[in-house]
């Protein structure tokens, strides 16, 4: 059922690139080398900033850090008045890049699907050469953010799939200076049927990993995120695929959002808890 609500403080997930240096087997990204020209990306960000509905943007992918002008995009978004966050696998996040974005960002999320090197490689949460973001480097990045003096929160996102469902992760999570650990159930897509898990398996993972107070569990993410894809299309999840509502470069984003099938109660529950 379509929504008819109007909004004034939404966060857009801008998946501006499908490229990634990792190859997680459950990933939705088709890894195509498609990124709009820099000026078009700026235009999309500006339209989000000028909209009446949106106050925040999350830079997502693919993997945002492999785009050469990510720092400029984040700076532009922040200077345009948007609250900025980033979700990354962390592998390509250099100390310099981190220092450049920290003044402009309020949250960095790391996609960490295991603390076991063999499991990371089995999931392909690693490069094609099987090089991973090591636990030491994750620790180092988190500590740099925490010690930076900037008000930047840190979270970890973990997708629970058939390859990590038996892992105990919470003791490692509690060693990191995190404000949030988001546990997401692997969502079905056309390519990852062997990676999905049963209700019981997901529940068992969650029960095994109780104890961190900033834990958020997402069993079902359908239409609780607002997504702009690499072509600038506002899209929503319609099962195994995404449906286009319109294009932010050509259509009015506020008007598009009136018809967006956002599950606002679920969205609010997550976003209010997250701030
Ligand atoms: S790091 Fe993220 S974008 Fe890259 S393959 Fe894994 S899930 Fe997909």
mmCIF file of C-alpha atoms and ligand atoms in Angstrom:
data_model
loop_
_atom_site.group_PDB
_atom_site.id
_atom_site.type_symbol
_atom_site.label_atom_id
_atom_site.label_comp_id
_atom_site.label_asym_id
_atom_site.label_seq_id
_atom_site.Cartn_x
_atom_site.Cartn_y
_atom_site.Cartn_z
ATOM 1 C CA UNK A 1 0.000 0.000 0.000
ATOM 2 C CA UNK A 2 1.365 3.416 -0.953
ATOM 3 C CA UNK A 3 2.092 5.985 1.698
ATOM 4 C CA UNK A 4 0.581 9.454 1.519
ATOM 5 C CA UNK A 5 2.511 10.950 4.425
ATOM 6 C CA UNK A 6 4.745 13.992 3.980
ATOM 7 C CA UNK A 7 8.073 14.067 5.779
ATOM 8 C CA UNK A 8 10.577 16.603 7.050
ATOM 9 C CA UNK A 9 13.533 14.728 8.502
ATOM 10 C CA UNK A 10 14.316 11.693 6.407
ATOM 11 C CA UNK A 11 17.681 10.089 5.784
ATOM 12 C CA UNK A 12 18.519 9.048 2.246
ATOM 13 C CA UNK A 13 20.789 6.090 1.566
ATOM 14 C CA UNK A 14 22.713 7.164 -1.505
ATOM 15 C CA UNK A 15 24.140 4.023 -3.098
ATOM 16 C CA UNK A 16 26.086 6.096 -5.582
ATOM 17 C CA UNK A 17 28.366 3.268 -6.723
ATOM 18 C CA UNK A 18 27.957 -0.459 -7.307
ATOM 19 C CA UNK A 19 31.719 -1.038 -7.394
ATOM 20 C CA UNK A 20 33.270 -2.916 -4.511
ATOM 21 C CA UNK A 21 36.687 -4.318 -3.662
ATOM 22 C CA UNK A 22 35.000 -7.197 -1.784
ATOM 23 C CA UNK A 23 32.731 -9.925 -3.124
ATOM 24 C CA UNK A 24 30.424 -10.915 -0.239
ATOM 25 C CA UNK A 25 28.317 -13.791 -1.504
ATOM 26 C CA UNK A 26 25.064 -12.330 -0.173
ATOM 27 C CA UNK A 27 25.610 -8.884 -1.697
ATOM 28 C CA UNK A 28 22.902 -7.124 -3.707
ATOM 29 C CA UNK A 29 25.367 -4.956 -5.663
ATOM 30 C CA UNK A 30 25.942 -6.160 -9.229
ATOM 31 C CA UNK A 31 29.505 -4.731 -9.024
ATOM 32 C CA UNK A 32 29.077 -2.894 -12.324
ATOM 33 C CA UNK A 33 31.533 -0.098 -12.928
ATOM 34 C CA UNK A 34 28.779 2.513 -13.152
ATOM 35 C CA UNK A 35 29.160 5.847 -11.386
ATOM 36 C CA UNK A 36 27.487 9.011 -12.603
ATOM 37 C CA UNK A 37 29.759 11.978 -13.459
ATOM 38 C CA UNK A 38 30.910 13.917 -10.397
ATOM 39 C CA UNK A 39 28.737 16.940 -11.269
ATOM 40 C CA UNK A 40 25.634 14.742 -11.447
ATOM 41 C CA UNK A 41 26.453 13.268 -8.033
ATOM 42 C CA UNK A 42 26.760 16.798 -6.635
ATOM 43 C CA UNK A 43 23.451 17.714 -8.231
ATOM 44 C CA UNK A 44 21.731 14.749 -6.597
ATOM 45 C CA UNK A 45 23.178 15.684 -3.208
ATOM 46 C CA UNK A 46 22.081 19.283 -3.689
ATOM 47 C CA UNK A 47 18.532 18.203 -4.526
ATOM 48 C CA UNK A 48 18.437 16.070 -1.401
ATOM 49 C CA UNK A 49 19.728 19.023 0.658
ATOM 50 C CA UNK A 50 17.174 21.407 -0.874
ATOM 51 C CA UNK A 51 14.254 19.053 -0.408
ATOM 52 C CA UNK A 52 11.734 19.646 2.355
ATOM 53 C CA UNK A 53 11.732 15.959 3.274
ATOM 54 C CA UNK A 54 15.392 15.135 3.902
ATOM 55 C CA UNK A 55 17.962 16.235 6.434
ATOM 56 C CA UNK A 56 20.504 13.422 6.285
ATOM 57 C CA UNK A 57 22.418 11.322 3.794
ATOM 58 C CA UNK A 58 24.185 7.999 4.214
ATOM 59 C CA UNK A 59 26.894 7.304 1.642
ATOM 60 C CA UNK A 60 26.684 3.634 0.712
ATOM 61 C CA UNK A 61 27.537 1.303 -2.130
ATOM 62 C CA UNK A 62 28.987 -0.913 -3.337
ATOM 63 C CA UNK A 63 31.971 0.405 -1.467
ATOM 64 C CA UNK A 64 32.076 4.217 -1.230
ATOM 65 C CA UNK A 65 35.777 4.496 -0.311
ATOM 66 C CA UNK A 66 36.989 3.204 -3.656
ATOM 67 C CA UNK A 67 35.446 6.240 -5.388
ATOM 68 C CA UNK A 68 38.275 8.758 -5.765
ATOM 69 C CA UNK A 69 36.235 11.825 -4.779
ATOM 70 C CA UNK A 70 34.336 10.480 -1.773
ATOM 71 C CA UNK A 71 35.847 13.094 0.541
ATOM 72 C CA UNK A 72 34.648 15.884 -1.776
ATOM 73 C CA UNK A 73 31.134 14.377 -1.915
ATOM 74 C CA UNK A 74 30.900 14.199 1.872
ATOM 75 C CA UNK A 75 32.277 17.714 2.311
ATOM 76 C CA UNK A 76 29.796 19.051 -0.235
ATOM 77 C CA UNK A 77 26.864 17.294 1.419
ATOM 78 C CA UNK A 78 27.838 18.538 4.853
ATOM 79 C CA UNK A 79 28.397 22.101 3.592
ATOM 80 C CA UNK A 80 24.938 21.883 1.973
ATOM 81 C CA UNK A 81 23.428 21.299 5.418
ATOM 82 C CA UNK A 82 22.995 17.530 5.403
ATOM 83 C CA UNK A 83 23.947 15.326 8.316
ATOM 84 C CA UNK A 84 26.327 12.772 6.804
ATOM 85 C CA UNK A 85 27.157 9.161 7.537
ATOM 86 C CA UNK A 86 29.125 6.476 5.744
ATOM 87 C CA UNK A 87 28.919 2.712 5.520
ATOM 88 C CA UNK A 88 32.135 0.978 4.473
ATOM 89 C CA UNK A 89 33.911 -2.369 4.606
ATOM 90 C CA UNK A 90 36.893 -0.344 5.893
ATOM 91 C CA UNK A 91 39.523 -2.067 3.757
ATOM 92 C CA UNK A 92 40.341 0.980 1.657
ATOM 93 C CA UNK A 93 39.779 3.567 4.383
ATOM 94 C CA UNK A 94 43.206 5.110 4.871
ATOM 95 C CA UNK A 95 44.199 7.164 7.902
ATOM 96 C CA UNK A 96 44.332 10.244 5.640
ATOM 97 C CA UNK A 97 40.839 9.667 4.193
ATOM 98 C CA UNK A 98 39.484 9.118 7.680
ATOM 99 C CA UNK A 99 41.064 12.346 8.953
ATOM 100 C CA UNK A 100 39.603 14.259 5.980
ATOM 101 C CA UNK A 101 36.043 13.026 6.454
ATOM 102 C CA UNK A 102 35.834 13.092 10.255
ATOM 103 C CA UNK A 103 35.008 16.823 10.508
ATOM 104 C CA UNK A 104 32.038 16.305 8.171
ATOM 105 C CA UNK A 105 30.445 13.115 9.379
ATOM 106 C CA UNK A 106 28.383 12.050 12.377
ATOM 107 C CA UNK A 107 28.554 8.280 11.989
ATOM 108 C CA UNK A 108 30.748 5.658 10.339
ATOM 109 C CA UNK A 109 29.466 2.126 10.003
ATOM 110 C CA UNK A 110 31.752 -0.815 9.298
ATOM 111 C CA UNK A 111 30.395 -3.920 7.566
ATOM 112 C CA UNK A 112 31.895 -6.743 9.611
ATOM 113 C CA UNK A 113 30.382 -10.164 9.056
ATOM 114 C CA UNK A 114 32.851 -12.197 11.101
ATOM 115 C CA UNK A 115 35.882 -11.880 13.368
ATOM 116 C CA UNK A 116 37.225 -15.172 12.065
ATOM 117 C CA UNK A 117 39.599 -14.848 9.096
ATOM 118 C CA UNK A 118 38.490 -18.134 7.524
ATOM 119 C CA UNK A 119 34.818 -17.219 7.779
ATOM 120 C CA UNK A 120 35.480 -13.790 6.229
ATOM 121 C CA UNK A 121 37.107 -15.552 3.288
ATOM 122 C CA UNK A 122 34.330 -18.144 3.001
ATOM 123 C CA UNK A 123 31.773 -15.325 2.802
ATOM 124 C CA UNK A 124 34.139 -13.509 0.386
ATOM 125 C CA UNK A 125 34.114 -10.533 2.717
ATOM 126 C CA UNK A 126 37.557 -9.931 1.282
ATOM 127 C CA UNK A 127 39.245 -8.962 -1.958
ATOM 128 C CA UNK A 128 39.537 -11.401 -4.833
ATOM 129 C CA UNK A 129 43.075 -12.120 -3.461
ATOM 130 C CA UNK A 130 41.420 -13.147 -0.153
ATOM 131 C CA UNK A 131 42.795 -10.138 1.693
ATOM 132 C CA UNK A 132 40.503 -9.043 4.520
ATOM 133 C CA UNK A 133 40.038 -6.079 6.815
ATOM 134 C CA UNK A 134 41.904 -7.580 9.760
ATOM 135 C CA UNK A 135 40.535 -7.358 13.274
ATOM 136 C CA UNK A 136 43.597 -5.292 14.233
ATOM 137 C CA UNK A 137 42.962 -2.747 11.492
ATOM 138 C CA UNK A 138 39.272 -2.497 12.432
ATOM 139 C CA UNK A 139 40.319 -1.906 16.018
ATOM 140 C CA UNK A 140 42.833 0.723 14.912
ATOM 141 C CA UNK A 141 40.255 2.576 12.758
ATOM 142 C CA UNK A 142 37.659 2.558 15.541
ATOM 143 C CA UNK A 143 40.179 3.825 18.079
ATOM 144 C CA UNK A 144 41.307 6.606 15.734
ATOM 145 C CA UNK A 145 37.693 7.765 15.367
ATOM 146 C CA UNK A 146 37.043 7.552 19.101
ATOM 147 C CA UNK A 147 40.220 9.502 19.901
ATOM 148 C CA UNK A 148 39.728 12.127 17.181
ATOM 149 C CA UNK A 149 37.708 14.561 19.286
ATOM 150 C CA UNK A 150 34.978 14.704 16.616
ATOM 151 C CA UNK A 151 31.441 13.707 17.511
ATOM 152 C CA UNK A 152 31.409 10.730 15.160
ATOM 153 C CA UNK A 153 29.633 7.607 16.328
ATOM 154 C CA UNK A 154 30.821 4.179 15.245
ATOM 155 C CA UNK A 155 28.674 1.207 14.400
ATOM 156 C CA UNK A 156 29.168 -2.274 13.012
ATOM 157 C CA UNK A 157 26.728 -3.936 10.636
ATOM 158 C CA UNK A 158 26.717 -7.733 10.537
ATOM 159 C CA UNK A 159 24.738 -9.726 7.990
ATOM 160 C CA UNK A 160 23.932 -13.152 9.386
ATOM 161 C CA UNK A 161 24.030 -15.801 6.677
ATOM 162 C CA UNK A 162 24.571 -19.557 6.352
ATOM 163 C CA UNK A 163 28.356 -19.149 6.786
ATOM 164 C CA UNK A 164 28.540 -17.099 10.003
ATOM 165 C CA UNK A 165 25.284 -18.125 11.696
ATOM 166 C CA UNK A 166 27.123 -20.206 14.361
ATOM 167 C CA UNK A 167 29.642 -17.535 15.341
ATOM 168 C CA UNK A 168 29.955 -15.882 18.731
ATOM 169 C CA UNK A 169 30.761 -12.265 17.881
ATOM 170 C CA UNK A 170 29.531 -10.258 20.827
ATOM 171 C CA UNK A 171 32.711 -10.569 22.911
ATOM 172 C CA UNK A 172 34.736 -8.973 20.089
ATOM 173 C CA UNK A 173 32.019 -6.356 19.516
ATOM 174 C CA UNK A 174 32.260 -5.337 23.165
ATOM 175 C CA UNK A 175 36.001 -4.658 22.799
ATOM 176 C CA UNK A 176 35.307 -1.917 20.217
ATOM 177 C CA UNK A 177 34.214 1.676 21.014
ATOM 178 C CA UNK A 178 30.851 1.270 19.285
ATOM 179 C CA UNK A 179 27.549 3.006 19.845
ATOM 180 C CA UNK A 180 25.635 0.427 17.818
ATOM 181 C CA UNK A 181 25.827 -3.122 16.505
ATOM 182 C CA UNK A 182 23.260 -3.818 13.837
ATOM 183 C CA UNK A 183 22.511 -7.499 13.251
ATOM 184 C CA UNK A 184 20.804 -7.967 9.899
ATOM 185 C CA UNK A 185 19.330 -11.158 8.572
ATOM 186 C CA UNK A 186 20.603 -12.064 5.096
ATOM 187 C CA UNK A 187 17.868 -10.964 2.699
ATOM 188 C CA UNK A 188 16.986 -13.095 -0.266
ATOM 189 C CA UNK A 189 18.007 -11.854 -3.676
ATOM 190 C CA UNK A 190 18.222 -13.488 -7.059
ATOM 191 C CA UNK A 191 21.861 -14.567 -6.514
ATOM 192 C CA UNK A 192 22.194 -15.628 -2.905
ATOM 193 C CA UNK A 193 19.626 -18.332 -2.184
ATOM 194 C CA UNK A 194 22.213 -20.616 -0.532
ATOM 195 C CA UNK A 195 23.199 -17.878 1.921
ATOM 196 C CA UNK A 196 19.833 -17.317 3.569
ATOM 197 C CA UNK A 197 18.982 -18.792 6.971
ATOM 198 C CA UNK A 198 15.866 -19.996 8.741
ATOM 199 C CA UNK A 199 13.939 -18.099 11.433
ATOM 200 C CA UNK A 200 15.363 -20.481 14.053
ATOM 201 C CA UNK A 201 18.946 -20.033 12.866
ATOM 202 C CA UNK A 202 18.624 -16.256 13.006
ATOM 203 C CA UNK A 203 17.086 -16.418 16.458
ATOM 204 C CA UNK A 204 19.863 -18.713 17.667
ATOM 205 C CA UNK A 205 22.529 -16.304 16.392
ATOM 206 C CA UNK A 206 20.822 -13.399 18.170
ATOM 207 C CA UNK A 207 20.435 -15.371 21.412
ATOM 208 C CA UNK A 208 24.103 -16.405 21.314
ATOM 209 C CA UNK A 209 25.146 -12.784 20.850
ATOM 210 C CA UNK A 210 23.233 -11.029 23.597
ATOM 211 C CA UNK A 211 25.032 -8.575 25.869
ATOM 212 C CA UNK A 212 25.959 -5.425 23.955
ATOM 213 C CA UNK A 213 23.491 -2.686 24.868
ATOM 214 C CA UNK A 214 23.628 -0.941 21.469
ATOM 215 C CA UNK A 215 22.412 -3.988 19.544
ATOM 216 C CA UNK A 216 19.695 -3.524 16.925
ATOM 217 C CA UNK A 217 18.204 -6.595 15.265
ATOM 218 C CA UNK A 218 16.722 -6.342 11.768
ATOM 219 C CA UNK A 219 14.982 -9.463 10.609
ATOM 220 C CA UNK A 220 13.250 -7.788 7.695
ATOM 221 C CA UNK A 221 14.548 -4.637 5.991
ATOM 222 C CA UNK A 222 11.921 -4.316 3.279
ATOM 223 C CA UNK A 223 11.154 -0.641 2.707
ATOM 224 C CA UNK A 224 12.551 0.614 5.971
ATOM 225 C CA UNK A 225 15.396 2.377 4.108
ATOM 226 C CA UNK A 226 15.048 5.095 1.477
ATOM 227 C CA UNK A 227 17.356 4.282 -1.407
ATOM 228 C CA UNK A 228 18.758 6.305 -4.294
ATOM 229 C CA UNK A 229 20.656 4.037 -6.655
ATOM 230 C CA UNK A 230 23.748 4.800 -8.779
ATOM 231 C CA UNK A 231 21.595 6.172 -11.627
ATOM 232 C CA UNK A 232 19.925 8.666 -9.302
ATOM 233 C CA UNK A 233 16.708 6.649 -9.199
ATOM 234 C CA UNK A 234 14.663 6.616 -6.020
ATOM 235 C CA UNK A 235 13.884 2.909 -5.635
ATOM 236 C CA UNK A 236 12.087 0.650 -3.198
ATOM 237 C CA UNK A 237 12.456 -3.002 -2.474
ATOM 238 C CA UNK A 238 9.746 -5.091 -4.094
ATOM 239 C CA UNK A 239 10.793 -8.623 -3.222
ATOM 240 C CA UNK A 240 13.753 -9.992 -5.158
ATOM 241 C CA UNK A 241 14.321 -6.746 -6.986
ATOM 242 C CA UNK A 242 13.939 -2.939 -6.778
ATOM 243 C CA UNK A 243 11.243 -0.774 -8.319
ATOM 244 C CA UNK A 244 11.904 2.747 -9.550
ATOM 245 C CA UNK A 245 9.714 5.614 -8.262
ATOM 246 C CA UNK A 246 11.427 8.313 -10.304
ATOM 247 C CA UNK A 247 14.768 9.990 -10.873
ATOM 248 C CA UNK A 248 16.109 12.635 -8.522
ATOM 249 C CA UNK A 249 17.873 14.453 -11.369
ATOM 250 C CA UNK A 250 14.627 15.008 -13.246
ATOM 251 C CA UNK A 251 11.793 14.666 -10.736
ATOM 252 C CA UNK A 252 10.902 16.492 -7.527
ATOM 253 C CA UNK A 253 12.193 14.413 -4.645
ATOM 254 C CA UNK A 254 9.528 15.622 -2.189
ATOM 255 C CA UNK A 255 6.781 14.566 -4.597
ATOM 256 C CA UNK A 256 8.448 11.196 -5.192
ATOM 257 C CA UNK A 257 8.685 10.571 -1.466
ATOM 258 C CA UNK A 258 4.942 11.138 -0.921
ATOM 259 C CA UNK A 259 4.336 7.950 -2.909
ATOM 260 C CA UNK A 260 7.257 5.983 -1.458
ATOM 261 C CA UNK A 261 6.087 2.822 0.349
ATOM 262 C CA UNK A 262 8.188 3.541 3.438
ATOM 263 C CA UNK A 263 7.304 1.528 6.528
ATOM 264 C CA UNK A 264 7.501 4.625 8.651
ATOM 265 C CA UNK A 265 7.009 2.960 12.051
ATOM 266 C CA UNK A 266 9.909 0.550 11.428
ATOM 267 C CA UNK A 267 12.009 3.375 9.974
ATOM 268 C CA UNK A 268 11.366 5.607 12.993
ATOM 269 C CA UNK A 269 12.058 2.816 15.432
ATOM 270 C CA UNK A 270 15.523 2.295 13.963
ATOM 271 C CA UNK A 271 16.429 5.926 13.323
ATOM 272 C CA UNK A 272 15.276 7.214 16.709
ATOM 273 C CA UNK A 273 17.184 4.478 18.476
ATOM 274 C CA UNK A 274 20.231 5.168 16.325
ATOM 275 C CA UNK A 275 20.611 8.848 17.189
HETATM 276 S S1 LIG B 1 31.461 -5.071 1.250
HETATM 277 FE FE1 LIG B 1 29.311 -4.479 1.022
HETATM 278 S S2 LIG B 1 29.107 -3.804 -1.111
HETATM 279 FE FE2 LIG B 1 31.034 -4.945 -0.954
HETATM 280 S S3 LIG B 1 30.537 -7.025 -1.539
HETATM 281 FE FE3 LIG B 1 30.368 -6.920 0.682
HETATM 282 S S4 LIG B 1 28.194 -6.436 1.079
HETATM 283 FE FE4 LIG B 1 28.614 -5.974 -1.092
#
